[in-house]
mmCIF file of C-alpha atoms and ligand atoms in Angstrom:
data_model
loop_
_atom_site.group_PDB
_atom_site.id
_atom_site.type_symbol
_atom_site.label_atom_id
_atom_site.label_comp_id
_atom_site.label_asym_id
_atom_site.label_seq_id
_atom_site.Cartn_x
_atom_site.Cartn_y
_atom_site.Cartn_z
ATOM 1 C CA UNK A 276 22.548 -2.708 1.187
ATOM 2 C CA UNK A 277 20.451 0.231 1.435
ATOM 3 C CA UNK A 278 16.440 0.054 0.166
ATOM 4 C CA UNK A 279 13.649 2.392 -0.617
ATOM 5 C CA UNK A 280 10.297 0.914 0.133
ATOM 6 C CA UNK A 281 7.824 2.992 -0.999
ATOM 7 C CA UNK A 282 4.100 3.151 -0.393
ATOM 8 C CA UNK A 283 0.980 2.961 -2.061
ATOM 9 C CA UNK A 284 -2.692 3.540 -2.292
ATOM 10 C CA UNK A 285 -5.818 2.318 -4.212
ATOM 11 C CA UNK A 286 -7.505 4.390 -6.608
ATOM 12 C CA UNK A 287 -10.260 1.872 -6.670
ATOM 13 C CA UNK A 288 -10.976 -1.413 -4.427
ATOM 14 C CA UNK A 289 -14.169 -3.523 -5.858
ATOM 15 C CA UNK A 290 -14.720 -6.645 -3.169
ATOM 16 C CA UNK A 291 -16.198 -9.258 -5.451
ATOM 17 C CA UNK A 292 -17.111 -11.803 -3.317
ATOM 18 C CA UNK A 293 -16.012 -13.693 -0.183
ATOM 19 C CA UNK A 294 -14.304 -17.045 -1.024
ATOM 20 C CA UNK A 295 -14.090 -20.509 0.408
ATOM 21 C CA UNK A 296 -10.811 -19.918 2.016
ATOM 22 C CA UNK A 297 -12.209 -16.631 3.627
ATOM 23 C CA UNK A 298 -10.469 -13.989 1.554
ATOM 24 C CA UNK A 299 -12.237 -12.005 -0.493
ATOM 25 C CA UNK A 300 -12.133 -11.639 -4.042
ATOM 26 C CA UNK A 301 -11.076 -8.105 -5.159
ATOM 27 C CA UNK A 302 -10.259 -5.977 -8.123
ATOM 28 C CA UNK A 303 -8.279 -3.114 -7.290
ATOM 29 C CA UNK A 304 -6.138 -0.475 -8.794
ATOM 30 C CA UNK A 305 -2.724 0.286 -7.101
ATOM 31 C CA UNK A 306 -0.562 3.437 -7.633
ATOM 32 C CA UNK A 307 2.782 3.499 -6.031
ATOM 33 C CA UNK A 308 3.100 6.876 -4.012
ATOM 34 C CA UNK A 309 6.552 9.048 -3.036
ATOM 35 C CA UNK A 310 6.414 8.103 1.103
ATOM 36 C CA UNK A 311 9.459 5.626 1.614
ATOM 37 C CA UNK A 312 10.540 3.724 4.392
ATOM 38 C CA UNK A 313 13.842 2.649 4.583
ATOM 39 C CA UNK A 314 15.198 -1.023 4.560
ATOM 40 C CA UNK A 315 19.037 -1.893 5.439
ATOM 41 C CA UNK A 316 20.294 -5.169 5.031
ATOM 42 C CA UNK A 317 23.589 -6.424 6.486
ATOM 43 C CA UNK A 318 25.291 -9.527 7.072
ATOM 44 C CA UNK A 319 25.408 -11.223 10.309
ATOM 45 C CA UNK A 320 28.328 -13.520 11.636
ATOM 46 C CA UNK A 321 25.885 -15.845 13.419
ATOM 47 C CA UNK A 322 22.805 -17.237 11.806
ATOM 48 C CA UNK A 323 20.421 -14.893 13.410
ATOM 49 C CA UNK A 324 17.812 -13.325 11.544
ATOM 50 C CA UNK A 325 17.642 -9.936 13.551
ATOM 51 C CA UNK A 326 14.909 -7.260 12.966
ATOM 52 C CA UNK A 327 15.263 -3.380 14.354
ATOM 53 C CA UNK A 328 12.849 -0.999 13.844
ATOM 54 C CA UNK A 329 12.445 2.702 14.977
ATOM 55 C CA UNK A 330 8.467 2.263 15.314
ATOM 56 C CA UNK A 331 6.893 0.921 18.835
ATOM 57 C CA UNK A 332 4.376 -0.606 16.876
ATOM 58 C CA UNK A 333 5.899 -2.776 14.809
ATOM 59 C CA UNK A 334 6.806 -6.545 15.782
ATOM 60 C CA UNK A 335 10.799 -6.836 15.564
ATOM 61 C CA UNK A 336 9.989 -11.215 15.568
ATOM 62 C CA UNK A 337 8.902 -13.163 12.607
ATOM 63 C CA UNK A 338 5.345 -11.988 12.731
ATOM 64 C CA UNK A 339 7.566 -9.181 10.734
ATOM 65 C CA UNK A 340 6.754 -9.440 7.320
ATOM 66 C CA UNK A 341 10.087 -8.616 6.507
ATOM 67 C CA UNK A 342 11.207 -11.741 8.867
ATOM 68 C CA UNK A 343 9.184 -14.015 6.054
ATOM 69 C CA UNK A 344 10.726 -12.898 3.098
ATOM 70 C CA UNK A 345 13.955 -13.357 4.928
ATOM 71 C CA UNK A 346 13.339 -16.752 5.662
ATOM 72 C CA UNK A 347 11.568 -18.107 2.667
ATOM 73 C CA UNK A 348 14.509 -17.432 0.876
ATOM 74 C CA UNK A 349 16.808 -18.392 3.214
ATOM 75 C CA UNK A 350 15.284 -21.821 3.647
ATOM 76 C CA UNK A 351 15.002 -22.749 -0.401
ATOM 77 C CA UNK A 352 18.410 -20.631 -1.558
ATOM 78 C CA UNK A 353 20.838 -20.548 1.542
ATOM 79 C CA UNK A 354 22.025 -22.801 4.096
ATOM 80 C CA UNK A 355 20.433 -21.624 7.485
ATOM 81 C CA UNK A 356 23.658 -19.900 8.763
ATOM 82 C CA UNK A 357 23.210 -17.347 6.537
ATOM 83 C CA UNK A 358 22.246 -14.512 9.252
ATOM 84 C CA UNK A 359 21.369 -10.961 9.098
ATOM 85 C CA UNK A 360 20.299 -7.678 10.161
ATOM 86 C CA UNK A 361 17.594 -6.484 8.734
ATOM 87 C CA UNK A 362 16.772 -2.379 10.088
ATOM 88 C CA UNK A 363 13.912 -0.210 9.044
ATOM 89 C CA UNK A 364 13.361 3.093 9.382
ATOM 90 C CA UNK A 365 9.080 3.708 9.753
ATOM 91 C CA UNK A 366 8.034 6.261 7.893
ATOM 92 C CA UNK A 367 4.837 5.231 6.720
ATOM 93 C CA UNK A 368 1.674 5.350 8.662
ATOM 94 C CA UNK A 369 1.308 1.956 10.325
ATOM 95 C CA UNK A 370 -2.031 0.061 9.663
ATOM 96 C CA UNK A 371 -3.017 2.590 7.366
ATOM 97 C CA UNK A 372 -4.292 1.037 4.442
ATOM 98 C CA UNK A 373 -0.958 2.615 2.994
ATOM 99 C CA UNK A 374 0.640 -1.039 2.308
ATOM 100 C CA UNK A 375 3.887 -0.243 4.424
ATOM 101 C CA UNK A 376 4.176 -3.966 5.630
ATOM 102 C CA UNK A 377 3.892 -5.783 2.042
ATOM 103 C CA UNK A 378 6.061 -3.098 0.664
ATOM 104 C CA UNK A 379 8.685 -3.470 3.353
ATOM 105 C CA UNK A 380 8.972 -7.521 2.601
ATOM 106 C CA UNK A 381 8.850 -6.600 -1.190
ATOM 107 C CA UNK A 382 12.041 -4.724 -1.113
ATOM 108 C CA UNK A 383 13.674 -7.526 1.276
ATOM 109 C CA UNK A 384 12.852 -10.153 -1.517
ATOM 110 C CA UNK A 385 14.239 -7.702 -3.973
ATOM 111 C CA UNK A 386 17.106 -6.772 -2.080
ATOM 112 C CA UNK A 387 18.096 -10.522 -0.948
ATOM 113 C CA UNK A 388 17.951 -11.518 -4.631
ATOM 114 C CA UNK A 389 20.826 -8.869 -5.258
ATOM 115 C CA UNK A 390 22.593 -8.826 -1.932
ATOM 116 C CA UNK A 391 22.457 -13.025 -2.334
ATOM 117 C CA UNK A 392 22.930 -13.265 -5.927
ATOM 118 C CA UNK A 393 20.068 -15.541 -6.184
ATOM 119 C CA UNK A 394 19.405 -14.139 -9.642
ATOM 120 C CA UNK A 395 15.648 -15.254 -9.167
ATOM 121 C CA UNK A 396 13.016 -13.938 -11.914
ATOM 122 C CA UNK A 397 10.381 -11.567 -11.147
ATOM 123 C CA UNK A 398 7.582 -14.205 -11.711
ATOM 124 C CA UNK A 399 9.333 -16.563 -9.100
ATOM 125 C CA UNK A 400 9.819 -13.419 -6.539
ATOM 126 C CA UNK A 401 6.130 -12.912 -7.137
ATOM 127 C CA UNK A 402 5.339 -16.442 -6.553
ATOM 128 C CA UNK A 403 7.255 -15.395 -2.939
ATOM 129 C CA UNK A 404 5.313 -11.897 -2.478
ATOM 130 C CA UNK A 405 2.102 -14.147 -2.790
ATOM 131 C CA UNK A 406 2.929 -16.310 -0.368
ATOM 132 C CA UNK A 407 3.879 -13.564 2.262
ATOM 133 C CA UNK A 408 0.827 -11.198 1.886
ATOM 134 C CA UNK A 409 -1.837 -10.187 -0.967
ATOM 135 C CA UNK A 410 -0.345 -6.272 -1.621
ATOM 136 C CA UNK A 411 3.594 -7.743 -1.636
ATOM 137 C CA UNK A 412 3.099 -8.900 -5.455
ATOM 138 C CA UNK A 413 2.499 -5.509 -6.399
ATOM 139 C CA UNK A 414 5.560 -4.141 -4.784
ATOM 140 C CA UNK A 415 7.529 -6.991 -6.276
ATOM 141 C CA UNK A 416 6.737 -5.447 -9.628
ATOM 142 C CA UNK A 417 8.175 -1.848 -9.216
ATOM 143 C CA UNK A 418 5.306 -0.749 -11.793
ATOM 144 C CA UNK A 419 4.015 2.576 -10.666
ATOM 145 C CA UNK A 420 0.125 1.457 -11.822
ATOM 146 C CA UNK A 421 -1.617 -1.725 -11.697
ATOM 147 C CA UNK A 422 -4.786 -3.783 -11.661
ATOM 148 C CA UNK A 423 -4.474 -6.656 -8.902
ATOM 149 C CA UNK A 424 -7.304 -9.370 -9.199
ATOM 150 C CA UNK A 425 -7.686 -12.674 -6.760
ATOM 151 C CA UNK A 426 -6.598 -11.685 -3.547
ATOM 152 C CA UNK A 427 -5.054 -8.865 -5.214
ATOM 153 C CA UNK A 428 -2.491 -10.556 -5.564
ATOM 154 C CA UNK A 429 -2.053 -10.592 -9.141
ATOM 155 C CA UNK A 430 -0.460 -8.247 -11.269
ATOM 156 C CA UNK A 431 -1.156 -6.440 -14.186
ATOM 157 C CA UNK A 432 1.139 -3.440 -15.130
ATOM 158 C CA UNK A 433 -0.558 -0.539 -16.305
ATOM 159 C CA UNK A 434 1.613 1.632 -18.728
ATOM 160 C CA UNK A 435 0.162 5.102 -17.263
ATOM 161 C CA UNK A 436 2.720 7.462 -17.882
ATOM 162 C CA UNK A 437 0.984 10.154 -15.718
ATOM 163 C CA UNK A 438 2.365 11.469 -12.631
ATOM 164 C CA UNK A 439 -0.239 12.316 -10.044
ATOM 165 C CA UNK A 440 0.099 14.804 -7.200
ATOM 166 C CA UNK A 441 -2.320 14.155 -4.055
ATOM 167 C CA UNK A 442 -2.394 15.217 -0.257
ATOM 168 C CA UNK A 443 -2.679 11.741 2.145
ATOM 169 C CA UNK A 444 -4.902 12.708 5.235
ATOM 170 C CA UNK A 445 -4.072 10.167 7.330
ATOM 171 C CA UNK A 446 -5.673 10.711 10.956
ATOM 172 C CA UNK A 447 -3.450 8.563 14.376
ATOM 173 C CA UNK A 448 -6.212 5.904 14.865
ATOM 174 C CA UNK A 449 -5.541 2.181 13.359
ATOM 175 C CA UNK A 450 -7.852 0.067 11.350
ATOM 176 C CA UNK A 451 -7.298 -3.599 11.385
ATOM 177 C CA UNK A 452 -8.169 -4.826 7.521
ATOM 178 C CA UNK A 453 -9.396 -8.039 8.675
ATOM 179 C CA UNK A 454 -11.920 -6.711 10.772
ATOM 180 C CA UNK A 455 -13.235 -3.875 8.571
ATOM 181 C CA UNK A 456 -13.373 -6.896 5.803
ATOM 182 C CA UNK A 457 -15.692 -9.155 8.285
ATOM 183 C CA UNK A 458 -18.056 -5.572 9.012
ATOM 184 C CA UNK A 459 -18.656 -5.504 5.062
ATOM 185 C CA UNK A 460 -21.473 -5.757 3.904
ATOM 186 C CA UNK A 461 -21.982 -7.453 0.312
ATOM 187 C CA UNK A 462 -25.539 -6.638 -0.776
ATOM 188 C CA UNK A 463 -24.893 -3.066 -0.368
ATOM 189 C CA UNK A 464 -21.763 -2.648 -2.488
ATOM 190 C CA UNK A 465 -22.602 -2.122 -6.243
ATOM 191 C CA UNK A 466 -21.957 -4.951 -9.082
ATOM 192 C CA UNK A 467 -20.792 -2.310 -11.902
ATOM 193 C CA UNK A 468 -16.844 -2.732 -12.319
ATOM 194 C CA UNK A 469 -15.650 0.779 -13.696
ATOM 195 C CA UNK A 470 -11.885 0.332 -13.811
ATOM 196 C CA UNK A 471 -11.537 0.602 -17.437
ATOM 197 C CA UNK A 472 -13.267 3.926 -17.200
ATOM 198 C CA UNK A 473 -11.383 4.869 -14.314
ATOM 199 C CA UNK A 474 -7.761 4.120 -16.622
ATOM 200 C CA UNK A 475 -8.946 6.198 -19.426
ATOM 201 C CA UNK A 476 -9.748 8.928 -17.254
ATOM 202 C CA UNK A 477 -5.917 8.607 -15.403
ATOM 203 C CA UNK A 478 -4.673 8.322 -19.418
ATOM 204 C CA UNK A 479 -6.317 11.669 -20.272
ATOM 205 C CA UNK A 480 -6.133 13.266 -16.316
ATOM 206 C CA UNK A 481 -9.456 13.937 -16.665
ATOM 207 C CA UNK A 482 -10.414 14.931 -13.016
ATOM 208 C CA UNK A 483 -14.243 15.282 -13.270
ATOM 209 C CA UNK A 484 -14.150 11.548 -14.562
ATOM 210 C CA UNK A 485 -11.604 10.593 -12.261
ATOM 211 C CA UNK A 486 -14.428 11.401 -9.179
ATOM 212 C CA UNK A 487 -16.636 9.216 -10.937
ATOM 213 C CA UNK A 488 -14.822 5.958 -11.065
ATOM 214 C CA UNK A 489 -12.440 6.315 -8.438
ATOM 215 C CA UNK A 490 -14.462 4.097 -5.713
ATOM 216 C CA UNK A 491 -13.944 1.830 -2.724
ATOM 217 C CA UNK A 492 -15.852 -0.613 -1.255
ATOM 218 C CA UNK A 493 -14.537 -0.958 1.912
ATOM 219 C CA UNK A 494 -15.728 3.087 2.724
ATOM 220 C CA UNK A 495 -18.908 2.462 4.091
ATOM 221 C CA UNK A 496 -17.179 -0.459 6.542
ATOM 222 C CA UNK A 497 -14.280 1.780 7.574
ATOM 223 C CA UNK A 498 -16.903 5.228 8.469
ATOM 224 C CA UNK A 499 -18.488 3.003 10.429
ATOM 225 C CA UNK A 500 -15.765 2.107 12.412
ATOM 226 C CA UNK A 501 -14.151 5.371 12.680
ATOM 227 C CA UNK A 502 -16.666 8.703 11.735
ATOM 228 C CA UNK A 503 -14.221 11.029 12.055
ATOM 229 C CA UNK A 504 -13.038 9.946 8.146
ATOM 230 C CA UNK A 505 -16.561 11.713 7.440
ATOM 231 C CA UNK A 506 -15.232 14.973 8.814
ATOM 232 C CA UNK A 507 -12.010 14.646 6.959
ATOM 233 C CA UNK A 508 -13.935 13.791 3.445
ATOM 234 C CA UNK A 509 -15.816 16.825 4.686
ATOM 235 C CA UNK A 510 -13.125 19.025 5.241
ATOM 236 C CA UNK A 511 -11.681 18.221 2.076
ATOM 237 C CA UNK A 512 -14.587 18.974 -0.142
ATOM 238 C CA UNK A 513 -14.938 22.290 1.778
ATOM 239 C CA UNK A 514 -11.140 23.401 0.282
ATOM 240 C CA UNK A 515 -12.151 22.524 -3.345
ATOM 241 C CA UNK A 516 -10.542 18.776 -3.607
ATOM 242 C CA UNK A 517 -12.441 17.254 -6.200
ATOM 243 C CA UNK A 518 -11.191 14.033 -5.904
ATOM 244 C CA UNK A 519 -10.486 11.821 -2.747
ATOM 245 C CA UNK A 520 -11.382 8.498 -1.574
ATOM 246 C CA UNK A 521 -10.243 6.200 1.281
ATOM 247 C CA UNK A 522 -7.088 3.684 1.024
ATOM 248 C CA UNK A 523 -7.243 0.030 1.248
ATOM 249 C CA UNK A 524 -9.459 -0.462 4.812
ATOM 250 C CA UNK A 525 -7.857 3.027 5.414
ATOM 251 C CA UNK A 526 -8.191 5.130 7.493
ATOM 252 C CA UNK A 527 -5.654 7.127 5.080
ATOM 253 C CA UNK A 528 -7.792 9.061 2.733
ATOM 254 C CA UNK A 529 -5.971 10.853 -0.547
ATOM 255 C CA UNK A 530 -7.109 13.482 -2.771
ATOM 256 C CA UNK A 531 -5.845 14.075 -5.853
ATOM 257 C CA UNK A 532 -4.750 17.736 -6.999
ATOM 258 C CA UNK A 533 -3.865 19.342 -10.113
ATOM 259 C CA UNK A 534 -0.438 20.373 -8.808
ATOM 260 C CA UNK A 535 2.245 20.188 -6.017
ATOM 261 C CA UNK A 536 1.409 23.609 -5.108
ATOM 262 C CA UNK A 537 -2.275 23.466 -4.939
ATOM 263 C CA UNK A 538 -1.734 19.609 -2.567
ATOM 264 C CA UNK A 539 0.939 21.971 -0.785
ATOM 265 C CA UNK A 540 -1.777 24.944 -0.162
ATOM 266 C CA UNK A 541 -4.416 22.331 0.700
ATOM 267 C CA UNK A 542 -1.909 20.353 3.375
ATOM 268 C CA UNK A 543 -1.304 24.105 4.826
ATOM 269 C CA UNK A 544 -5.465 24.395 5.477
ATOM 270 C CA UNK A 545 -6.189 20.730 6.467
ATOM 271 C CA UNK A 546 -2.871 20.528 9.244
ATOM 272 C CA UNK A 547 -4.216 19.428 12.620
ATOM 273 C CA UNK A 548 -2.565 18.355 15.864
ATOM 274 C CA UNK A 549 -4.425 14.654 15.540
ATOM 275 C CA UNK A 550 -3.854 14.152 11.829
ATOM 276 C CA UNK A 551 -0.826 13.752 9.948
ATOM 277 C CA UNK A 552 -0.605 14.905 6.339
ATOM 278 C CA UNK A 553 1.368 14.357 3.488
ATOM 279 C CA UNK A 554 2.304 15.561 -0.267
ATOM 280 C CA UNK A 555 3.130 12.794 -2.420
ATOM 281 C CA UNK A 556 3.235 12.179 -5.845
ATOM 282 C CA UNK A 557 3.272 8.825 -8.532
ATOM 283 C CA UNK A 558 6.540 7.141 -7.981
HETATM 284 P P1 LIG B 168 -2.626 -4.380 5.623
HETATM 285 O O1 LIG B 168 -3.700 -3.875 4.716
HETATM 286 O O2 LIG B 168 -1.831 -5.494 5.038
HETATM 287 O O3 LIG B 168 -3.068 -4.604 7.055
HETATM 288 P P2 LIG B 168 -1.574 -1.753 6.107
HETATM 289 O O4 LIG B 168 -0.918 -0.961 5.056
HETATM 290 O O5 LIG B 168 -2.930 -1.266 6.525
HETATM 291 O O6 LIG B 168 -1.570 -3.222 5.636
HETATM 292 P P3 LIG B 168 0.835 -2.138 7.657
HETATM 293 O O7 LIG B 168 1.523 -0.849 7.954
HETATM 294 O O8 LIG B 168 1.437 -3.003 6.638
HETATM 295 O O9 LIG B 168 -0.696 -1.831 7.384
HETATM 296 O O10 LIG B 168 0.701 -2.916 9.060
HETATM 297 C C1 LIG B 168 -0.271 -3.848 9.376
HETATM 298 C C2 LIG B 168 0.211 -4.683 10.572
HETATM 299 O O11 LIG B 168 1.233 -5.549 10.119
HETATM 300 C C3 LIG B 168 0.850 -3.857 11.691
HETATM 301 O O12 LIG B 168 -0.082 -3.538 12.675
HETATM 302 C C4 LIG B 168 1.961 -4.757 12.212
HETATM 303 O O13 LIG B 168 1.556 -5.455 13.370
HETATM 304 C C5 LIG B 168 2.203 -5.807 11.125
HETATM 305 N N1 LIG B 168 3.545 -5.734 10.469
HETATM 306 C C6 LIG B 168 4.295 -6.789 10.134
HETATM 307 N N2 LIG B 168 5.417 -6.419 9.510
HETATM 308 C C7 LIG B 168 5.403 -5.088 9.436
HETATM 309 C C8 LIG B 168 6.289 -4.124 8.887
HETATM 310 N N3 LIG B 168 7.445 -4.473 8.296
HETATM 311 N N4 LIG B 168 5.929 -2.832 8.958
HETATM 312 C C9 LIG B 168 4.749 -2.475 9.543
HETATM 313 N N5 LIG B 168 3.886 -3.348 10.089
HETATM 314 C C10 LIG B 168 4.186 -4.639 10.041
#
């Protein structure tokens, strides 16, 4: 069985507050983005669960968070001889703040539950996701928009029938999301919560409203860590984008454009040997 896992980024990331159990408490808007990897599952003869992956940097043992999903539904649905081989093809940054890990185990929960015929509900698969990571939920719900509160965890479907077009700047250094969550600092990030704004403003594509409510908390945390996301926010207001804003704890930083042609002229400018760049749209 053959799987698309696709990508996403966060329009807006509010960190509430930090919680007992050392997450934080987050609102956040996801949009699901055109960049796929691609999952194949297959059966195995033994009862191995075997992961192979094209990327260097990506654990092939169950620290995988494809490996989890695997074998949380192995252990409640299937009797442990049920083995497989479980190859992805990387496409999306690694440690990006592009969500390639949670989306990858999304679409092996979702694919087991066909390939299996476990004929599990959505809300029990996300009751899974949740348990394997706080962005898998969202995958789960194949819903191009959402609002994730708690952890971010869960899931509101947003019925935005808009399709955006963006360039993804993403540049080769990795930022680990725990540590740019320990750097942040609380007092400084603002209490206003804008993202009803920000979905009326998606609604009606207004872009001038869209820069004002399109925020992310952990900015500040992640230029700290890694200035040269200043240059690139720099760069990117110097060729007329309007609208961008860092990803999750990043460092991939989007922009939103009016068209595929003007994200396509924009990529063309911004191209250098120690970024890579993308053109993506809603999916
Ligand atoms: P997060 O915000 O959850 O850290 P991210 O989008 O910034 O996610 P990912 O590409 O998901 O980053 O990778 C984060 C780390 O997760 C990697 O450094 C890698 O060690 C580990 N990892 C586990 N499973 C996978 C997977 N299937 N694909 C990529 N990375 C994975």
């Amino acid at each position: 069985m053959r799987l698309k896992s696709p990508a996403k980024i966060n329009l807006y990331l509010k960190v509430l507050k930090k919680r007992k159990d050392g997450y934080h408490q987050i609102k956040t808007l996801f949009e699901r983005i055109g960049l796929f990897d691609e999952v194949l599952l297959k059966k195995r003869k033994d009862s191995r669960v075997r992961i192979l992956c094209n990327h260097p940097e990506v654990p092939t043992d169950s620290a995988n968070l494809m490996y989890k999903a695997a074998d949380l539904l192995r252990k409640d649905f299937k009797n442990k001889s049920s083995g497989l081989d479980i190859s992805l093809k990387k496409r999306i940054p690694v440690a990006a703040g592009l969500g390639g890990g949670s989306s990858n185990a999304a679409s092996v929960l979702l694919g087991l539950n066909k390939f299996w015929k476990l004929r599990l509900s959505r809300v029990k698969l996300k009751s899974y996701a949740a348990k394997i990571g706080s962005d898998v939920p969202f995958f789960v719900s194949e819903s191009s928009f959402a609002i994730g509160t708690g952890r971010g965890d869960k899931i509101k479907n947003l019925p935005i029938s808009r399709v955006l077009w963006h360039i993804l700047v993403v540049p080769h250094n990795k930022l680990s999301t725990k540590e740019i969550y320990s750097s942040l600092n609380l007092r400084l990030t603002k209490n206003e919560d804008n993202v009803n704004m920000l979905v009326r403003a998606l609604n009606n594509f207004d872009l001038s409203r869209l820069k004002d409510y399109i925020a992310n908390d952990l900015e500040a945390s992640a230029f700290r860590k890694l200035p040269k996301l200043l240059y690139i926010k720099k760069k990117l207001q110097e060729l007329g984008v309007g609208v961008f804003c860092l990803s999750g704890s990043g460092p991939a930083i989007f922009g939103i454009l009016k068209s595929r042609k003007e994200a396509e002229k924009t990529a063309r400018s911004i191209k250098s040997q120690d970024l890579q760049v993308f053109v993506v749209r809603t999916h």
